[in-house]
mmCIF file of C-alpha atoms and ligand atoms in Angstrom:
data_model
loop_
_atom_site.group_PDB
_atom_site.id
_atom_site.type_symbol
_atom_site.label_atom_id
_atom_site.label_comp_id
_atom_site.label_asym_id
_atom_site.label_seq_id
_atom_site.Cartn_x
_atom_site.Cartn_y
_atom_site.Cartn_z
ATOM 1 C CA MET A 1 -0.027 0.279 0.157
ATOM 2 C CA THR A 2 1.348 3.480 -0.466
ATOM 3 C CA ASN A 3 0.679 6.149 1.476
ATOM 4 C CA PRO A 4 0.882 10.241 0.591
ATOM 5 C CA TRP A 5 4.632 11.023 1.011
ATOM 6 C CA THR A 6 4.925 14.374 2.985
ATOM 7 C CA ILE A 7 8.221 16.354 3.958
ATOM 8 C CA ALA A 8 8.823 19.597 6.125
ATOM 9 C CA VAL A 9 11.834 21.336 6.264
ATOM 10 C CA HIS A 10 13.583 24.085 8.665
ATOM 11 C CA GLY A 11 16.448 27.300 8.526
ATOM 12 C CA GLY A 12 16.211 27.717 12.205
ATOM 13 C CA ALA A 13 14.264 29.759 14.460
ATOM 14 C CA GLY A 14 14.836 32.699 16.040
ATOM 15 C CA ARG A 15 14.703 36.363 16.298
ATOM 16 C CA LEU A 16 13.362 36.333 12.583
ATOM 17 C CA THR A 17 10.846 39.076 12.222
ATOM 18 C CA ARG A 18 10.066 41.571 9.371
ATOM 19 C CA SER A 19 12.418 44.322 10.580
ATOM 20 C CA THR A 20 15.185 41.922 11.454
ATOM 21 C CA LEU A 21 15.548 40.528 7.904
ATOM 22 C CA THR A 22 16.292 42.215 5.074
ATOM 23 C CA ARG A 23 14.680 41.882 1.770
ATOM 24 C CA GLU A 24 17.434 39.858 0.290
ATOM 25 C CA GLN A 25 17.617 37.534 3.489
ATOM 26 C CA ASP A 26 13.708 36.929 3.226
ATOM 27 C CA ALA A 27 13.671 35.942 -0.244
ATOM 28 C CA GLY A 28 16.813 33.879 -0.242
ATOM 29 C CA ALA A 29 15.448 31.750 2.859
ATOM 30 C CA ARG A 30 12.369 31.552 0.994
ATOM 31 C CA ALA A 31 13.735 29.965 -2.529
ATOM 32 C CA GLY A 32 16.372 28.597 -0.277
ATOM 33 C CA LEU A 33 13.455 26.352 1.363
ATOM 34 C CA THR A 34 11.306 26.039 -1.229
ATOM 35 C CA ALA A 35 14.849 24.289 -3.506
ATOM 36 C CA ALA A 36 15.540 21.849 -0.741
ATOM 37 C CA LEU A 37 11.410 21.119 -0.605
ATOM 38 C CA ALA A 38 12.172 20.237 -4.544
ATOM 39 C CA ALA A 39 15.261 18.532 -3.979
ATOM 40 C CA GLY A 40 13.461 16.051 -1.457
ATOM 41 C CA ALA A 41 9.958 15.796 -3.271
ATOM 42 C CA ALA A 42 12.366 14.893 -6.851
ATOM 43 C CA VAL A 43 13.098 11.512 -4.366
ATOM 44 C CA LEU A 44 10.125 11.083 -3.241
ATOM 45 C CA ASP A 45 7.939 11.604 -5.856
ATOM 46 C CA THR A 46 10.098 8.814 -7.987
ATOM 47 C CA GLY A 47 9.214 5.886 -4.777
ATOM 48 C CA GLY A 48 12.693 7.240 -2.890
ATOM 49 C CA THR A 49 12.678 6.561 0.458
ATOM 50 C CA ALA A 50 12.581 9.259 3.384
ATOM 51 C CA LEU A 51 15.824 8.839 4.168
ATOM 52 C CA ASP A 52 17.312 9.913 0.426
ATOM 53 C CA ALA A 53 15.093 12.527 0.700
ATOM 54 C CA VAL A 54 15.566 14.011 4.173
ATOM 55 C CA GLU A 55 19.611 13.947 2.496
ATOM 56 C CA ALA A 56 19.173 15.352 -0.647
ATOM 57 C CA ALA A 57 16.946 18.433 0.893
ATOM 58 C CA VAL A 58 19.350 19.391 4.013
ATOM 59 C CA ARG A 59 22.284 19.143 1.421
ATOM 60 C CA VAL A 60 20.560 22.172 -0.707
ATOM 61 C CA LEU A 61 20.683 24.167 2.730
ATOM 62 C CA GLU A 62 24.001 23.100 3.205
ATOM 63 C CA ASP A 63 25.109 24.706 0.193
ATOM 64 C CA ASP A 64 22.930 27.899 0.730
ATOM 65 C CA PRO A 65 24.624 30.284 2.511
ATOM 66 C CA HIS A 66 21.501 32.124 3.728
ATOM 67 C CA PHE A 67 21.157 29.343 6.298
ATOM 68 C CA ASN A 68 23.764 28.012 9.194
ATOM 69 C CA ALA A 69 25.037 25.370 7.687
ATOM 70 C CA GLY A 70 27.487 23.977 5.343
ATOM 71 C CA ARG A 71 28.100 27.379 3.481
ATOM 72 C CA GLY A 72 27.134 30.667 5.379
ATOM 73 C CA ALA A 73 28.228 28.046 8.881
ATOM 74 C CA VAL A 74 28.811 31.128 11.739
ATOM 75 C CA PHE A 75 32.217 31.328 13.112
ATOM 76 C CA THR A 76 33.408 29.861 16.451
ATOM 77 C CA HIS A 77 35.169 31.966 19.046
ATOM 78 C CA ASP A 78 38.947 31.381 17.427
ATOM 79 C CA GLY A 79 37.368 32.448 13.896
ATOM 80 C CA GLY A 80 37.266 28.556 12.588
ATOM 81 C CA ILE A 81 34.101 27.282 11.751
ATOM 82 C CA GLU A 82 32.907 23.895 12.837
ATOM 83 C CA LEU A 83 30.169 21.507 11.660
ATOM 84 C CA ASP A 84 27.990 19.246 13.587
ATOM 85 C CA ALA A 85 25.221 16.975 11.718
ATOM 86 C CA ALA A 86 23.128 13.974 12.451
ATOM 87 C CA ILE A 87 20.585 11.620 10.307
ATOM 88 C CA MET A 88 18.333 9.101 11.461
ATOM 89 C CA ASP A 89 16.253 6.095 9.858
ATOM 90 C CA GLY A 90 12.624 5.722 10.796
ATOM 91 C CA ARG A 91 13.085 1.524 9.716
ATOM 92 C CA THR A 92 15.657 0.425 11.940
ATOM 93 C CA ARG A 93 16.697 3.241 14.032
ATOM 94 C CA GLY A 94 20.208 3.267 12.025
ATOM 95 C CA ALA A 95 21.693 6.590 12.876
ATOM 96 C CA GLY A 96 25.410 8.615 11.738
ATOM 97 C CA ALA A 97 26.044 12.104 13.228
ATOM 98 C CA VAL A 98 29.283 14.508 13.256
ATOM 99 C CA ALA A 99 30.522 16.960 15.221
ATOM 100 C CA GLY A 100 33.318 19.555 14.953
ATOM 101 C CA VAL A 101 33.875 18.719 11.693
ATOM 102 C CA THR A 102 35.964 21.359 9.325
ATOM 103 C CA ALA A 103 37.004 20.089 6.312
ATOM 104 C CA THR A 104 33.804 17.867 4.493
ATOM 105 C CA ARG A 105 31.635 20.049 2.292
ATOM 106 C CA SER A 106 28.477 18.338 3.330
ATOM 107 C CA PRO A 107 28.137 17.357 7.185
ATOM 108 C CA VAL A 108 25.033 15.689 6.381
ATOM 109 C CA ALA A 109 26.383 13.454 3.498
ATOM 110 C CA LEU A 110 29.565 12.369 6.290
ATOM 111 C CA ALA A 111 26.866 11.484 8.956
ATOM 112 C CA ARG A 112 24.911 9.317 6.093
ATOM 113 C CA ARG A 113 28.208 7.376 5.326
ATOM 114 C CA VAL A 114 28.907 7.097 9.459
ATOM 115 C CA MET A 115 25.386 5.465 9.687
ATOM 116 C CA ALA A 116 25.991 3.236 6.473
ATOM 117 C CA GLU A 117 29.578 2.403 7.811
ATOM 118 C CA GLY A 118 27.616 1.104 10.543
ATOM 119 C CA ARG A 119 29.907 0.398 13.424
ATOM 120 C CA HIS A 120 29.689 4.081 14.847
ATOM 121 C CA VAL A 121 27.270 6.920 15.185
ATOM 122 C CA LEU A 122 28.786 9.449 16.421
ATOM 123 C CA LEU A 123 32.382 10.631 15.341
ATOM 124 C CA ALA A 124 34.101 14.034 15.781
ATOM 125 C CA GLY A 125 36.643 15.998 14.944
ATOM 126 C CA PRO A 126 39.446 16.029 12.142
ATOM 127 C CA ALA A 127 39.346 12.318 12.398
ATOM 128 C CA ALA A 128 35.791 12.243 11.142
ATOM 129 C CA ASP A 129 37.029 14.568 8.102
ATOM 130 C CA SER A 130 39.186 12.051 7.131
ATOM 131 C CA PHE A 131 36.742 8.993 7.415
ATOM 132 C CA GLY A 132 34.873 11.142 5.042
ATOM 133 C CA ASP A 133 38.123 10.845 2.785
ATOM 134 C CA SER A 134 38.245 7.240 2.909
ATOM 135 C CA GLN A 135 34.594 7.346 1.877
ATOM 136 C CA GLY A 136 35.548 9.563 -1.344
ATOM 137 C CA LEU A 137 33.587 12.522 0.519
ATOM 138 C CA GLU A 138 34.463 15.749 -1.311
ATOM 139 C CA ARG A 139 36.551 18.712 1.031
ATOM 140 C CA ALA A 140 35.289 21.847 0.919
ATOM 141 C CA ALA A 141 37.539 24.322 -0.802
ATOM 142 C CA PRO A 142 39.447 26.786 1.350
ATOM 143 C CA GLY A 143 37.161 29.638 2.389
ATOM 144 C CA TRP A 144 33.963 27.677 0.763
ATOM 145 C CA PHE A 145 31.844 27.814 4.201
ATOM 146 C CA GLU A 146 32.856 31.295 5.171
ATOM 147 C CA THR A 147 30.616 34.466 4.357
ATOM 148 C CA ASP A 148 31.061 38.080 4.665
ATOM 149 C CA GLU A 149 27.442 38.802 6.899
ATOM 150 C CA ARG A 150 28.959 35.668 8.855
ATOM 151 C CA ARG A 151 32.096 37.620 9.425
ATOM 152 C CA ARG A 152 29.966 40.599 10.391
ATOM 153 C CA GLN A 153 28.309 38.950 13.110
ATOM 154 C CA TYR A 154 31.554 37.388 14.138
ATOM 155 C CA ALA A 155 33.051 41.068 14.535
ATOM 156 C CA GLU A 156 29.977 42.502 16.343
ATOM 157 C CA LEU A 157 30.353 39.584 18.498
ATOM 158 C CA MET A 158 33.940 40.139 19.348
ATOM 159 C CA ALA A 159 33.719 44.028 19.599
ATOM 160 C CA ASP A 160 31.031 43.138 22.149
ATOM 161 C CA GLY A 161 33.799 41.474 24.183
ATOM 162 C CA GLY A 162 33.491 37.925 22.577
ATOM 163 C CA ASP A 163 31.540 36.153 25.794
ATOM 164 C CA GLY A 164 28.341 35.504 24.728
ATOM 165 C CA PHE A 165 27.247 33.810 21.963
ATOM 166 C CA ASP A 166 25.174 34.239 19.067
ATOM 167 C CA ALA A 167 24.679 37.606 18.504
ATOM 168 C CA GLY A 168 20.885 38.505 17.045
ATOM 169 C CA MET A 169 19.739 35.222 17.900
ATOM 170 C CA LYS A 170 19.409 34.543 14.258
ATOM 171 C CA TYR A 171 20.023 30.849 14.440
ATOM 172 C CA GLY A 172 19.738 29.253 10.876
ATOM 173 C CA THR A 173 20.189 25.492 11.407
ATOM 174 C CA VAL A 174 18.866 23.539 9.145
ATOM 175 C CA GLY A 175 17.013 20.307 8.875
ATOM 176 C CA ALA A 176 14.247 17.964 7.236
ATOM 177 C CA VAL A 177 11.523 15.216 8.508
ATOM 178 C CA ALA A 178 9.816 13.119 5.602
ATOM 179 C CA ARG A 179 7.378 10.345 5.627
ATOM 180 C CA ASP A 180 7.684 8.343 2.082
ATOM 181 C CA GLY A 181 5.670 6.461 -0.300
ATOM 182 C CA ALA A 182 6.209 3.039 1.940
ATOM 183 C CA GLY A 183 5.411 5.045 5.100
ATOM 184 C CA HIS A 184 8.789 5.118 6.406
ATOM 185 C CA LEU A 185 10.191 8.104 8.199
ATOM 186 C CA ALA A 186 13.520 10.042 8.948
ATOM 187 C CA ALA A 187 14.807 12.910 10.198
ATOM 188 C CA ALA A 188 18.461 14.853 9.615
ATOM 189 C CA THR A 189 19.886 18.496 10.998
ATOM 190 C CA SER A 190 23.174 20.155 10.209
ATOM 191 C CA THR A 191 24.275 23.261 11.668
ATOM 192 C CA GLY A 192 27.355 25.441 12.046
ATOM 193 C CA GLY A 193 26.348 25.591 16.010
ATOM 194 C CA VAL A 194 25.984 29.164 17.731
ATOM 195 C CA THR A 195 28.233 32.532 17.368
ATOM 196 C CA GLY A 196 31.239 32.679 18.877
ATOM 197 C CA LYS A 197 31.291 28.865 20.331
ATOM 198 C CA ARG A 198 34.480 27.595 21.924
ATOM 199 C CA TRP A 199 36.039 24.983 23.709
ATOM 200 C CA GLY A 200 34.761 22.377 21.564
ATOM 201 C CA ARG A 201 31.055 23.206 22.403
ATOM 202 C CA ILE A 202 28.707 20.716 20.557
ATOM 203 C CA GLY A 203 24.851 21.586 20.238
ATOM 204 C CA ASP A 204 21.383 19.170 19.960
ATOM 205 C CA SER A 205 21.495 18.867 16.597
ATOM 206 C CA PRO A 206 24.090 16.162 15.919
ATOM 207 C CA ILE A 207 22.754 14.349 19.522
ATOM 208 C CA ILE A 208 20.629 11.772 18.304
ATOM 209 C CA GLY A 209 17.370 12.049 20.582
ATOM 210 C CA ALA A 210 17.881 15.528 21.269
ATOM 211 C CA GLY A 211 18.027 17.304 17.797
ATOM 212 C CA THR A 212 17.486 14.702 15.502
ATOM 213 C CA TRP A 213 15.512 11.414 15.785
ATOM 214 C CA ALA A 214 13.111 9.241 13.820
ATOM 215 C CA ASP A 215 11.455 5.762 14.768
ATOM 216 C CA ASP A 216 8.717 4.125 12.164
ATOM 217 C CA ARG A 217 6.675 3.685 15.307
ATOM 218 C CA SER A 218 6.498 6.942 16.295
ATOM 219 C CA VAL A 219 7.671 10.376 14.718
ATOM 220 C CA ALA A 220 10.672 12.142 13.105
ATOM 221 C CA VAL A 221 11.953 15.215 14.340
ATOM 222 C CA SER A 222 14.867 18.032 13.318
ATOM 223 C CA CYS A 223 15.048 20.725 16.273
ATOM 224 C CA THR A 224 16.500 24.180 16.004
ATOM 225 C CA GLY A 225 17.090 26.574 18.837
ATOM 226 C CA SER A 226 19.225 27.160 22.035
ATOM 227 C CA GLY A 227 20.860 23.669 21.997
ATOM 228 C CA GLU A 228 21.801 23.254 25.294
ATOM 229 C CA SER A 229 18.445 23.121 26.479
ATOM 230 C CA PHE A 230 17.442 21.239 23.637
ATOM 231 C CA LEU A 231 20.139 18.661 25.229
ATOM 232 C CA ARG A 232 18.499 18.882 28.434
ATOM 233 C CA VAL A 233 15.420 17.898 27.340
ATOM 234 C CA GLY A 234 16.015 15.247 25.061
ATOM 235 C CA VAL A 235 13.801 16.565 22.946
ATOM 236 C CA GLY A 236 13.857 14.133 19.984
ATOM 237 C CA HIS A 237 13.076 11.396 21.964
ATOM 238 C CA GLU A 238 10.701 13.263 24.384
ATOM 239 C CA ILE A 239 7.977 13.813 21.578
ATOM 240 C CA ASP A 240 8.671 10.448 20.191
ATOM 241 C CA ALA A 241 8.073 9.153 23.890
ATOM 242 C CA ARG A 242 4.858 11.251 24.067
ATOM 243 C CA VAL A 243 3.617 10.075 20.894
ATOM 244 C CA ARG A 244 4.840 6.299 21.395
ATOM 245 C CA LEU A 245 4.024 5.472 25.277
ATOM 246 C CA ALA A 246 1.482 8.318 26.387
ATOM 247 C CA GLY A 247 -0.699 8.383 23.162
ATOM 248 C CA GLN A 248 -0.264 12.188 22.554
ATOM 249 C CA ASP A 249 -1.053 13.600 18.848
ATOM 250 C CA ALA A 250 2.720 14.861 17.199
ATOM 251 C CA ALA A 251 1.293 18.570 17.678
ATOM 252 C CA GLU A 252 0.232 18.091 21.522
ATOM 253 C CA ALA A 253 3.484 16.407 22.262
ATOM 254 C CA THR A 254 5.513 19.103 20.696
ATOM 255 C CA ARG A 255 4.065 21.769 22.295
ATOM 256 C CA ALA A 256 4.579 20.102 25.876
ATOM 257 C CA VAL A 257 7.872 19.554 24.950
ATOM 258 C CA LEU A 258 9.053 23.367 23.578
ATOM 259 C CA ALA A 259 7.276 24.397 26.782
ATOM 260 C CA GLU A 260 9.680 22.356 28.576
ATOM 261 C CA VAL A 261 12.203 23.837 26.717
ATOM 262 C CA GLU A 262 10.996 27.505 27.653
ATOM 263 C CA SER A 263 10.897 26.004 31.365
ATOM 264 C CA LEU A 264 14.740 25.430 31.791
ATOM 265 C CA GLY A 265 15.113 29.433 29.802
ATOM 266 C CA GLY A 266 15.709 28.077 26.014
ATOM 267 C CA THR A 267 13.787 28.759 22.962
ATOM 268 C CA GLY A 268 13.639 27.292 19.744
ATOM 269 C CA GLY A 269 11.245 24.856 17.408
ATOM 270 C CA ALA A 270 11.006 21.320 15.838
ATOM 271 C CA ILE A 271 9.580 20.074 12.565
ATOM 272 C CA VAL A 272 7.738 16.664 13.414
ATOM 273 C CA VAL A 273 5.869 14.021 10.772
ATOM 274 C CA GLY A 274 3.959 10.692 12.073
ATOM 275 C CA GLY A 275 2.661 7.809 10.374
ATOM 276 C CA ALA A 276 -0.327 9.910 8.961
ATOM 277 C CA GLY A 277 -1.380 13.310 7.879
ATOM 278 C CA PRO A 278 0.907 16.018 6.823
ATOM 279 C CA ALA A 279 3.813 17.353 8.546
ATOM 280 C CA HIS A 280 4.016 19.481 11.441
ATOM 281 C CA TRP A 281 6.039 22.281 12.815
ATOM 282 C CA ALA A 282 5.887 24.449 16.204
ATOM 283 C CA PHE A 283 8.151 27.009 17.394
ATOM 284 C CA VAL A 284 8.578 29.541 20.364
ATOM 285 C CA THR A 285 10.601 31.885 18.942
ATOM 286 C CA PRO A 286 8.928 35.176 16.572
ATOM 287 C CA GLY A 287 10.161 33.089 13.525
ATOM 288 C CA MET A 288 10.848 30.069 12.430
ATOM 289 C CA ASN A 289 12.632 29.475 8.536
ATOM 290 C CA ARG A 290 10.103 26.346 7.734
ATOM 291 C CA GLY A 291 8.217 24.714 4.719
ATOM 292 C CA MET A 292 6.337 21.484 3.562
ATOM 293 C CA ARG A 293 5.418 19.638 0.719
ATOM 294 C CA SER A 294 3.312 16.430 0.113
ATOM 295 C CA ALA A 295 2.665 14.060 -2.831
ATOM 296 C CA GLY A 296 0.393 16.430 -5.246
ATOM 297 C CA GLY A 297 0.665 19.219 -3.483
ATOM 298 C CA GLU A 298 2.496 22.628 -3.862
ATOM 299 C CA ALA A 299 5.638 23.850 -1.468
ATOM 300 C CA VAL A 300 4.277 26.325 1.428
ATOM 301 C CA VAL A 301 7.241 28.074 2.846
ATOM 302 C CA ALA A 302 6.808 30.653 5.718
ATOM 303 C CA ILE A 303 9.352 32.576 8.114
ATOM 304 C CA TYR A 304 7.025 34.623 10.642
ATOM 305 C CA GLY A 305 5.167 33.714 13.681
ATOM 306 C CA ASP A 306 1.814 35.365 12.151
ATOM 307 C CA GLU A 307 2.045 33.911 8.690
ATOM 308 C CA ARG A 308 -0.730 31.989 7.944
ATOM 309 C CA ILE A 309 -0.555 28.829 6.294
ATOM 310 C CA ALA A 310 -3.748 27.434 4.702
HETATM 311 N N1 LIG B 1 20.219 24.360 18.047
HETATM 312 C C1 LIG B 1 21.597 24.801 17.361
HETATM 313 C C2 LIG B 1 22.547 24.101 18.350
HETATM 314 O O1 LIG B 1 22.803 24.247 19.395
HETATM 315 C C3 LIG B 1 21.378 25.774 17.006
HETATM 316 C C4 LIG B 1 20.481 26.442 16.125
HETATM 317 O O2 LIG B 1 19.534 25.291 15.841
HETATM 318 O O3 LIG B 1 20.590 27.268 15.016
HETATM 319 O O4 LIG B 1 24.103 24.127 17.808
#
């Protein structure tokens, strides 16, 4: 039996308002989200898997400088770029993740190779990039990840003493969740983390059960927001547990878990898809770059909290 496939993507949640984004940033983000949905839909529409669809969608967003992942990632305190990503297959709960990689052009593709190779779930640092070399993955050209806008944000942060992180709170992490025609679920997330991070800081995105989760028995989840609180809540797995064990629907579970994030002083959002119906999103920030598309339908994308989507 075939199910109607569905895919949702996000490009980060945060202080995204009509006055904080330029016209170019607004249009660029919408175009990027639409292109990512098209890449995922092309896979799903031809009978491909949710796993291939989320990887394809996230790769598009990693290459897009409007988002904080791959090209356009934020700078660390030391002026470097350290990337985190994860992918999970709801059929098997197979998972792969990388943290603090600096050289592989597509961190989500690297996470997928970690998963496929099968021995480990999470690899970190330059050795993870070397694993990518052994798998024949493309390295980024020098400077590929860096953009002027991220340099400007980094300079602003350092001019302010360099002690805080993520000036402006424009998170821009990317992620995708999908259900394919066979009813299987998958999730992927990719990020540069937070501007000014140091000491090898790793957020929720590459941590299975926190920023990324997929289980065919319940939901696939990709998160964005203040990673420390998402880690402490175990957001992905917590949404899953509420759906699978407590019988909540995905919307109710996501709302409840984001309220827990807020109770710890955190903020952000999540995209979620279950075994039936369209994907769902929720966020407790002024905006979230987001979009969804289902079999036979058009892409819908939005940024601001007050955008109504039919
Ligand atoms: N959750 C990411 C992190 O903490 C940041 C983000 O969503 O933009 O690394």
